[in-house]
Short mmCIF file of C-alpha atoms in Angstrom, two decimals:
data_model
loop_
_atom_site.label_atom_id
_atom_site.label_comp_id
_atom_site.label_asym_id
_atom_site.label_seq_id
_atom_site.Cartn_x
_atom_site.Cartn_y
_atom_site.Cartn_z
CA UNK Y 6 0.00 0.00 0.00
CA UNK Y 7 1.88 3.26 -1.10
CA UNK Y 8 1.22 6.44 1.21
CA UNK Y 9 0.72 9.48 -0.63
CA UNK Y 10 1.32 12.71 1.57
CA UNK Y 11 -0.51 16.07 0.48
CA UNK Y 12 1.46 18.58 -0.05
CA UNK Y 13 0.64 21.18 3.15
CA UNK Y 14 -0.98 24.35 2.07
CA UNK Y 15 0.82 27.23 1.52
CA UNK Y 16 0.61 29.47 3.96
CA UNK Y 17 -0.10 32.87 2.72
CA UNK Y 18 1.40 35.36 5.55
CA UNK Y 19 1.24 38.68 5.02
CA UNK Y 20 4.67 40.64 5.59
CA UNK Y 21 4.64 44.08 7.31
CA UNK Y 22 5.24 46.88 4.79
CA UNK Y 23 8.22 48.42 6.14
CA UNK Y 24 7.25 52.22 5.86
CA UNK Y 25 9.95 54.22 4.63
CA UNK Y 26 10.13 57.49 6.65
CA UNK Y 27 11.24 60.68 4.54
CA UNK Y 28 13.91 62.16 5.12
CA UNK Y 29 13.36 65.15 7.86
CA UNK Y 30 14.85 68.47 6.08
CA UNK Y 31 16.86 70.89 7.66
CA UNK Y 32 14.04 73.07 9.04
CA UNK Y 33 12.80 70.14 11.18
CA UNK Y 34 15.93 69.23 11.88
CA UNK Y 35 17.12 72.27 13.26
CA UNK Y 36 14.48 74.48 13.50
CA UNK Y 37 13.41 74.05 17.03
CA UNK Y 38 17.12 74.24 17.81
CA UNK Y 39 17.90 77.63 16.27
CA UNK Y 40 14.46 78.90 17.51
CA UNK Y 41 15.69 77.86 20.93
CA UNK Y 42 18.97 79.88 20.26
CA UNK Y 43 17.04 82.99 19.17
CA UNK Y 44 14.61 83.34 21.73
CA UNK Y 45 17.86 82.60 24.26
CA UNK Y 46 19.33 85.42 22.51
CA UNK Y 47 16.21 88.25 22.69
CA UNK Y 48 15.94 87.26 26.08
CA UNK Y 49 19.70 87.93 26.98
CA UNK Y 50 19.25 90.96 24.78
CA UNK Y 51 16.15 92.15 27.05
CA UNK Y 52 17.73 91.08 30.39
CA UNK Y 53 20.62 93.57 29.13
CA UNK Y 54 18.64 96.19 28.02
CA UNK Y 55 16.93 96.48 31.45
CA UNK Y 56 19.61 95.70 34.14
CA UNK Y 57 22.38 97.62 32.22
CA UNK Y 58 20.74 101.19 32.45
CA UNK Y 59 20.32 100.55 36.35
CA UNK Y 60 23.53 99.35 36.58
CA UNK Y 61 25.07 102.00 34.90
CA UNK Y 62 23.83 104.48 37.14
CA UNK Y 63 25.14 102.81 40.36
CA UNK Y 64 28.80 103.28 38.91
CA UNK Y 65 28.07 106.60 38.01
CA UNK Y 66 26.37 107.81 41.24
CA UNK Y 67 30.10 106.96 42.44
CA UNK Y 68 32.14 108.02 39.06
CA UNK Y 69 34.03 110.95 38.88
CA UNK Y 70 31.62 113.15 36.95
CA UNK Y 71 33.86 114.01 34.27
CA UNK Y 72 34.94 110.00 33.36
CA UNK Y 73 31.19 109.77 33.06
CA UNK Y 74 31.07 112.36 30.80
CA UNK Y 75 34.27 111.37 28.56
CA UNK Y 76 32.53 107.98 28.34
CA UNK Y 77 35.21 105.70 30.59
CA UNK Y 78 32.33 104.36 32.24
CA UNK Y 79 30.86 101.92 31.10
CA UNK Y 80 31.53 98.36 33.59
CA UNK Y 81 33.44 99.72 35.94
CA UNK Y 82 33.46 102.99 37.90
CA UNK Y 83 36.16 105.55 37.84
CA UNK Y 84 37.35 108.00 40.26
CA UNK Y 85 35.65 106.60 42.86
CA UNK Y 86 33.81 109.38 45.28
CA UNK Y 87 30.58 109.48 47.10
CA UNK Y 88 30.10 112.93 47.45
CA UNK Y 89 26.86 112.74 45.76
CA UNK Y 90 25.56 110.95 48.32
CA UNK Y 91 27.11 112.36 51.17
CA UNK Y 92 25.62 115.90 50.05
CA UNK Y 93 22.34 114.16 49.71
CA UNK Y 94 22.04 112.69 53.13
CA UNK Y 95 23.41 115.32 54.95
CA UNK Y 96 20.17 117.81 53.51
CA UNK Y 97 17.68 116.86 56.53
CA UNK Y 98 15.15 117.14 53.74
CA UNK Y 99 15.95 114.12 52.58
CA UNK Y 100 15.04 112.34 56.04
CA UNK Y 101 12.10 114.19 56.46
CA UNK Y 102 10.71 113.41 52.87
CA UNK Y 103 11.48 109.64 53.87
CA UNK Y 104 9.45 109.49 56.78
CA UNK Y 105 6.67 111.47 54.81
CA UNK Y 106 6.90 108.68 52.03
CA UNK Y 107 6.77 105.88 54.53
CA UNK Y 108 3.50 107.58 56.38
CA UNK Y 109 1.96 108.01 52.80
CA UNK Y 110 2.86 105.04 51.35
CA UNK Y 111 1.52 102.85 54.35
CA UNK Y 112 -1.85 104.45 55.10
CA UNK Y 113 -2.10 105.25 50.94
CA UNK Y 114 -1.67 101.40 50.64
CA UNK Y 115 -4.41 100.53 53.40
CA UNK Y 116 -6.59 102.83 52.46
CA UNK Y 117 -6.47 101.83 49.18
CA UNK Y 118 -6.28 97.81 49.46
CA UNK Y 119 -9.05 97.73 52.38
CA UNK Y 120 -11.25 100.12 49.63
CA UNK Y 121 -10.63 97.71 46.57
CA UNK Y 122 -11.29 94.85 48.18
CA UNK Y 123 -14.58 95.55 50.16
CA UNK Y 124 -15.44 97.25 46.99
CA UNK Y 125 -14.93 94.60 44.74
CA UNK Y 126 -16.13 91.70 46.42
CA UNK Y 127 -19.67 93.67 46.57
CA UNK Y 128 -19.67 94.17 42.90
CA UNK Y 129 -19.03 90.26 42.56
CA UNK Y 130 -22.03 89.12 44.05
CA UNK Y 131 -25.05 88.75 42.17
CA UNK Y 132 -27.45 89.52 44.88
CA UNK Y 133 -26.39 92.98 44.91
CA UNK Y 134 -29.17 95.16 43.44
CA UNK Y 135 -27.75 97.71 41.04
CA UNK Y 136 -24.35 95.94 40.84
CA UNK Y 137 -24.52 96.36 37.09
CA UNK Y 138 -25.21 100.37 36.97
CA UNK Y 139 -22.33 100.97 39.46
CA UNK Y 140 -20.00 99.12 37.67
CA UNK Y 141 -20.82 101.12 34.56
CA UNK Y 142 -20.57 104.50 36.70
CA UNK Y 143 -16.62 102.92 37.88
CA UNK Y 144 -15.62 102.08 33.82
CA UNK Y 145 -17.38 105.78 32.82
CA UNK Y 146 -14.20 107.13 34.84
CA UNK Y 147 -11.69 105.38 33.25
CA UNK Y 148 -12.70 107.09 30.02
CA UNK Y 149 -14.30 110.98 31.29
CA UNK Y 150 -11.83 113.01 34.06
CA UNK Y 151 -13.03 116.35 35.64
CA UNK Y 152 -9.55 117.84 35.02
CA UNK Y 153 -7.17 119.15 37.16
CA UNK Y 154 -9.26 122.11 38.14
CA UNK Y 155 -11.86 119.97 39.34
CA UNK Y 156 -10.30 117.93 41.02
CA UNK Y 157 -8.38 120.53 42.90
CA UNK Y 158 -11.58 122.63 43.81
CA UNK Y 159 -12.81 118.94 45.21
CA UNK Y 160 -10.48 118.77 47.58
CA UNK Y 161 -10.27 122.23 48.52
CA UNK Y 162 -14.05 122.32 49.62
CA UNK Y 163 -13.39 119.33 51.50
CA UNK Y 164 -11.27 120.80 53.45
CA UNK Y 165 -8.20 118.52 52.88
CA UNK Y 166 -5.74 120.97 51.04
CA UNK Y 167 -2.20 120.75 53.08
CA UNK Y 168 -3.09 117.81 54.20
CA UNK Y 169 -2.26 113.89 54.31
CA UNK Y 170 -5.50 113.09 52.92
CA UNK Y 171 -4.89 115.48 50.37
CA UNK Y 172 -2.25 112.64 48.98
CA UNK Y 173 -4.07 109.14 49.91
CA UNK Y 174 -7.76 109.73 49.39
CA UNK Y 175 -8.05 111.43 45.67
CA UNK Y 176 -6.65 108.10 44.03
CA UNK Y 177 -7.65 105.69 46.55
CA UNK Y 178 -10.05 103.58 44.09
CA UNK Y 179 -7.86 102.47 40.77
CA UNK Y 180 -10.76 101.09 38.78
CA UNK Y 181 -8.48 98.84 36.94
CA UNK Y 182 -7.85 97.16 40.26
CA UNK Y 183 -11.35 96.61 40.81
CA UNK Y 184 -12.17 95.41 37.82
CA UNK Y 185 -9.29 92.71 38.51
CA UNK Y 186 -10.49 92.05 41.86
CA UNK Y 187 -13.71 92.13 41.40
CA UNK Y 188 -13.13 88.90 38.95
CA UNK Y 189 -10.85 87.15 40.94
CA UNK Y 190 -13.89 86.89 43.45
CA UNK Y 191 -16.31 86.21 41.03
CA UNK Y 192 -13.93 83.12 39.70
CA UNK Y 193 -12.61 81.81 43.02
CA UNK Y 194 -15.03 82.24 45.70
CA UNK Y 195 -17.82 79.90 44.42
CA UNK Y 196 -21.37 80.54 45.54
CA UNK Y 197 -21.47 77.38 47.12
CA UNK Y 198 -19.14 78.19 49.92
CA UNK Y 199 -21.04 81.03 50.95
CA UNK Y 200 -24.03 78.96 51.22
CA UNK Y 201 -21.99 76.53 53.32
CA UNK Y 202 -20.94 79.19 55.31
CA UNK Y 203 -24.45 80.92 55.65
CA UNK Y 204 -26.16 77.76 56.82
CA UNK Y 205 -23.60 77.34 60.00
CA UNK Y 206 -24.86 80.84 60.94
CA UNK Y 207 -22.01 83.00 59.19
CA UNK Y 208 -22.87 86.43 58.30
CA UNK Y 209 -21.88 88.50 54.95
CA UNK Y 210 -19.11 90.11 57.01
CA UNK Y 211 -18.05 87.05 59.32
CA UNK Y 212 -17.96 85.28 55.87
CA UNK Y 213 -15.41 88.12 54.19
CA UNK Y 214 -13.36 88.01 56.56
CA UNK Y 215 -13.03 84.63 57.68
CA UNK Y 216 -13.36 82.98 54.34
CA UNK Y 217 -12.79 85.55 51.47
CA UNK Y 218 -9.88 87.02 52.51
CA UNK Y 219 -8.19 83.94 53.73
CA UNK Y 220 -8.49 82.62 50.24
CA UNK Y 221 -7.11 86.07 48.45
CA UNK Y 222 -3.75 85.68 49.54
CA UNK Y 223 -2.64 86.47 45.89
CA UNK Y 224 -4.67 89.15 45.14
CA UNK Y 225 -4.21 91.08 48.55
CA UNK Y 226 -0.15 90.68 47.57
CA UNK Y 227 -0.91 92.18 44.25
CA UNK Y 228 -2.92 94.80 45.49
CA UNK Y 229 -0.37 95.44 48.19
CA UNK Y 230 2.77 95.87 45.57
CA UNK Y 231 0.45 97.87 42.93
CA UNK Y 232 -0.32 100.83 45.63
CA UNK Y 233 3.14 100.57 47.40
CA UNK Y 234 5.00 101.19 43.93
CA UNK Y 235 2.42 103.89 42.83
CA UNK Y 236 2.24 105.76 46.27
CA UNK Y 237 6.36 105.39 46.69
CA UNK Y 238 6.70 107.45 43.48
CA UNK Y 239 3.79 109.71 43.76
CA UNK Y 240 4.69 113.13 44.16
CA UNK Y 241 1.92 115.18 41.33
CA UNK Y 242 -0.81 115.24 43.74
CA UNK Y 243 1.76 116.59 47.06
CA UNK Y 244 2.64 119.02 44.35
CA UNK Y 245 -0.39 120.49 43.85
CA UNK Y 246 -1.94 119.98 47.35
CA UNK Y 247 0.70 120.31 49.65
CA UNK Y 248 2.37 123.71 50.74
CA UNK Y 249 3.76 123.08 53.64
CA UNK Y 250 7.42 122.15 53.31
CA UNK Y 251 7.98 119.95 55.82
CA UNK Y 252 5.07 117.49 54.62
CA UNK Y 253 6.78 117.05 51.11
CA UNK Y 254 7.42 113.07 50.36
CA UNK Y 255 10.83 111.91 48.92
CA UNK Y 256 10.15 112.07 45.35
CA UNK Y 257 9.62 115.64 45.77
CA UNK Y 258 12.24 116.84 47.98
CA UNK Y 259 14.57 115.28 45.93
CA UNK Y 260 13.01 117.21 42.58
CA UNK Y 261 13.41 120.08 44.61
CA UNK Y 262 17.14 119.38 45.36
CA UNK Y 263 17.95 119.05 41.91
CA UNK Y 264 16.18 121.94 40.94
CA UNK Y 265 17.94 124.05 42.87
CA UNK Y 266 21.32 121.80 41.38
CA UNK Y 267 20.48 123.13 38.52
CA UNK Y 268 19.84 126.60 38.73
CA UNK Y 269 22.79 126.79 40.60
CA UNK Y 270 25.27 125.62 38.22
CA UNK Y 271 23.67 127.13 35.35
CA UNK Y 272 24.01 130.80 37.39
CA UNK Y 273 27.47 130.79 37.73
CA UNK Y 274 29.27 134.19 35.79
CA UNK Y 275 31.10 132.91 33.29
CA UNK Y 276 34.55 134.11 34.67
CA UNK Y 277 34.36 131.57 37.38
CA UNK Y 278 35.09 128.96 35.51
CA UNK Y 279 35.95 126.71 38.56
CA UNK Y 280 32.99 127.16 40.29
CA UNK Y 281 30.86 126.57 37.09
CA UNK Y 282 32.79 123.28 36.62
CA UNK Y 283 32.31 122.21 40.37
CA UNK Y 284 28.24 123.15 40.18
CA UNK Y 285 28.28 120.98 37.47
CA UNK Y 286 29.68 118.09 38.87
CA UNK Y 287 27.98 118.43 41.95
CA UNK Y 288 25.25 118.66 39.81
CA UNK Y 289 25.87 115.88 37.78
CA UNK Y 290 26.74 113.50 40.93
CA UNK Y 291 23.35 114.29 42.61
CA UNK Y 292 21.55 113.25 39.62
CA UNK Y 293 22.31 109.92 39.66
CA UNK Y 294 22.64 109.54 43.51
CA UNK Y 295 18.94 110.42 43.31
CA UNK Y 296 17.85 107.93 41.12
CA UNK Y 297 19.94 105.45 43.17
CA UNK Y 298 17.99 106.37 46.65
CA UNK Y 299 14.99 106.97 45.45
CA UNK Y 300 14.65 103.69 43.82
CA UNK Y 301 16.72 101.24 45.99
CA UNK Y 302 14.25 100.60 48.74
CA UNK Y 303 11.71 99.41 46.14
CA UNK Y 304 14.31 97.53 44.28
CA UNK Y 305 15.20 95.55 47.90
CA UNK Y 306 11.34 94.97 48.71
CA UNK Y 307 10.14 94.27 45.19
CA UNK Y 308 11.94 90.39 44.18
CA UNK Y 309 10.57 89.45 47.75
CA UNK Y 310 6.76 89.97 45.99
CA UNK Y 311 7.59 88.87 42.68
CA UNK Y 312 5.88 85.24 43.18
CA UNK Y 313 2.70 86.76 44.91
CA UNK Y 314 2.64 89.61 41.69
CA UNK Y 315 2.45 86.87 39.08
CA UNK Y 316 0.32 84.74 40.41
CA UNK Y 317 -2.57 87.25 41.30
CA UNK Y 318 -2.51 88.77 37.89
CA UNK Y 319 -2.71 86.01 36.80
CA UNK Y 320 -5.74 84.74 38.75
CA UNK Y 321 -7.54 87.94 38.47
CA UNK Y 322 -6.74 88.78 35.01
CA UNK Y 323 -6.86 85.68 33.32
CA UNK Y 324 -10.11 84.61 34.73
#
């Protein structure tokens, strides 16, 4: 008996196309590389462009006046002095404008802060009858301004000319601010809480303050460095509704100083050609000393804030 074996069936496997990848060109290859570079690069720029100019006039609040002015500094300073400042802090002006600045800038700050946020928060809840028509009456301001003449006859019949109040209460509301606070609230603080809150007996103001404010960390820091940069470099409204001398802040005691710098080198005869040369460079030195103390206490306090800043604009812009 013969055996015959059947051929076994082909077995018809189907091979994986290999896929054959193009080849990537030289804009995906090193496009995200040179973009990296580039945006490294504007960003070095922009670092340079800001820190330089401050930098700069460190050295030459302690350059010799005429280096500065021949262009030999530039990195490092040069005929180093501090006269600028020692003429500066030996004024007892200066002191007194400091501690006028500190009192402004600190009840400015709380006045304005404590304001914005009381403000704001009743704007951002919808059981507020006529919520919407104030809130047009705050953005109409941003637009329409009495003037200066108005303003100035305001606070004249209110009896606060020459004084303190003069300089905290006219600005006290930004309406920018409110707007930005008044969304934060209306974002973060959900409706729900205050229900919580209301049914375990809390009232409206036990709930602010126990609950809101807790909760606004970020936007009270924000608020907080907004009015503390604004009221440190006011000095318009002490201008115009201050008199009294000794009640000037910093920023204008030391406009006054240099003022008076420079009318006094520029009145020099012309035959005294030394004392023309030392009023300028006295002059010249108390410029940038100035700059230097007028701006280095917000300079120290500011970094310090940086991570509250971002983080409330963000949370009351964005949303």
């Amino acid at each position: 008996m013969s055996l015959t074996t059947n051929p076994r069936p082909t077995e018809n496997r189907s091979r994986p196309v290999r896929q054959v990848r193009p080849k990537p060109s030289l804009r995906d290859k090193y496009g995200d590389r040179a973009f990296s570079i580039a945006a490294t690069a504007v960003l070095l720029l922009s670092i340079l462009a800001v820190v330089y100019p401050l930098y700069f006039i460190v050295i030459a609040s302690i350059s010799d006046p005429n280096a500065v002015y021949e262009g030999k500094v530039w990195l490092l300073p040069s005929g180093v002095t501090t006269e600028g400042y020692e003429r500066i802090f030996a004024d007892s002006r200066i002191w007194n404008g400091l501690g006028n600045t500190v009192i402004y800038t600190v009840l400015g700050t709380a006045v304005s802060v404590s304001t914005i946020l009381c403000g704001a928060y009743a704007l951002s809840r919808k059981d507020m009858p006529g919520r919407k028509i104030l809130m047009l009456l705050f953005v109409i301001t941003m637009f329409f301004d009495g003037g200066l003449i108005t303003k100035y006859l305001v606070v004249r019949d209110l009896g606060m000319l020459d004084t303190v109040w003069a300089v905290v209460l006219p600005g006290a509301v930004g309406v920018w601010n409110l707007i930005i606070a008044r969304s934060f609230f209306e974002h973060t603080i959900p409706n729900e809480l205050r229900e919580a809150a209301q049914m375990d007996g809390a009232t409206d103001f036990k709930f602010f303050f126990k609950m809101v404010l807790p909760l606004s960390k970020p936007l009270i820091m924000l608020m907080i460095m907004i009015h503390v940069v604004a009221q440190w470099n006011s000095f318009f409204d002490a201008l115009i509704f201050l008199n009294d001398d000794s009640k000037y802040p910093l920023q204008l005691v030391l406009r006054n100083i240099l003022i008076q710098s420079d009318v006094s080198s520029t009145g020099t005869t012309g035959g005294d050609i030394e004392s023309y040369a030392a009023a300028q460079r006295i002059a010249e030195l108390t410029k940038y000393a100035m700059i230097v103390v007028s701006s280095l206490p917000l300079m120290i306090a500011l970094p310090f804030m940086q991570k509250h800043f971002t983080k409330g604009a963000m949370l009351g812009a964005v949303k």
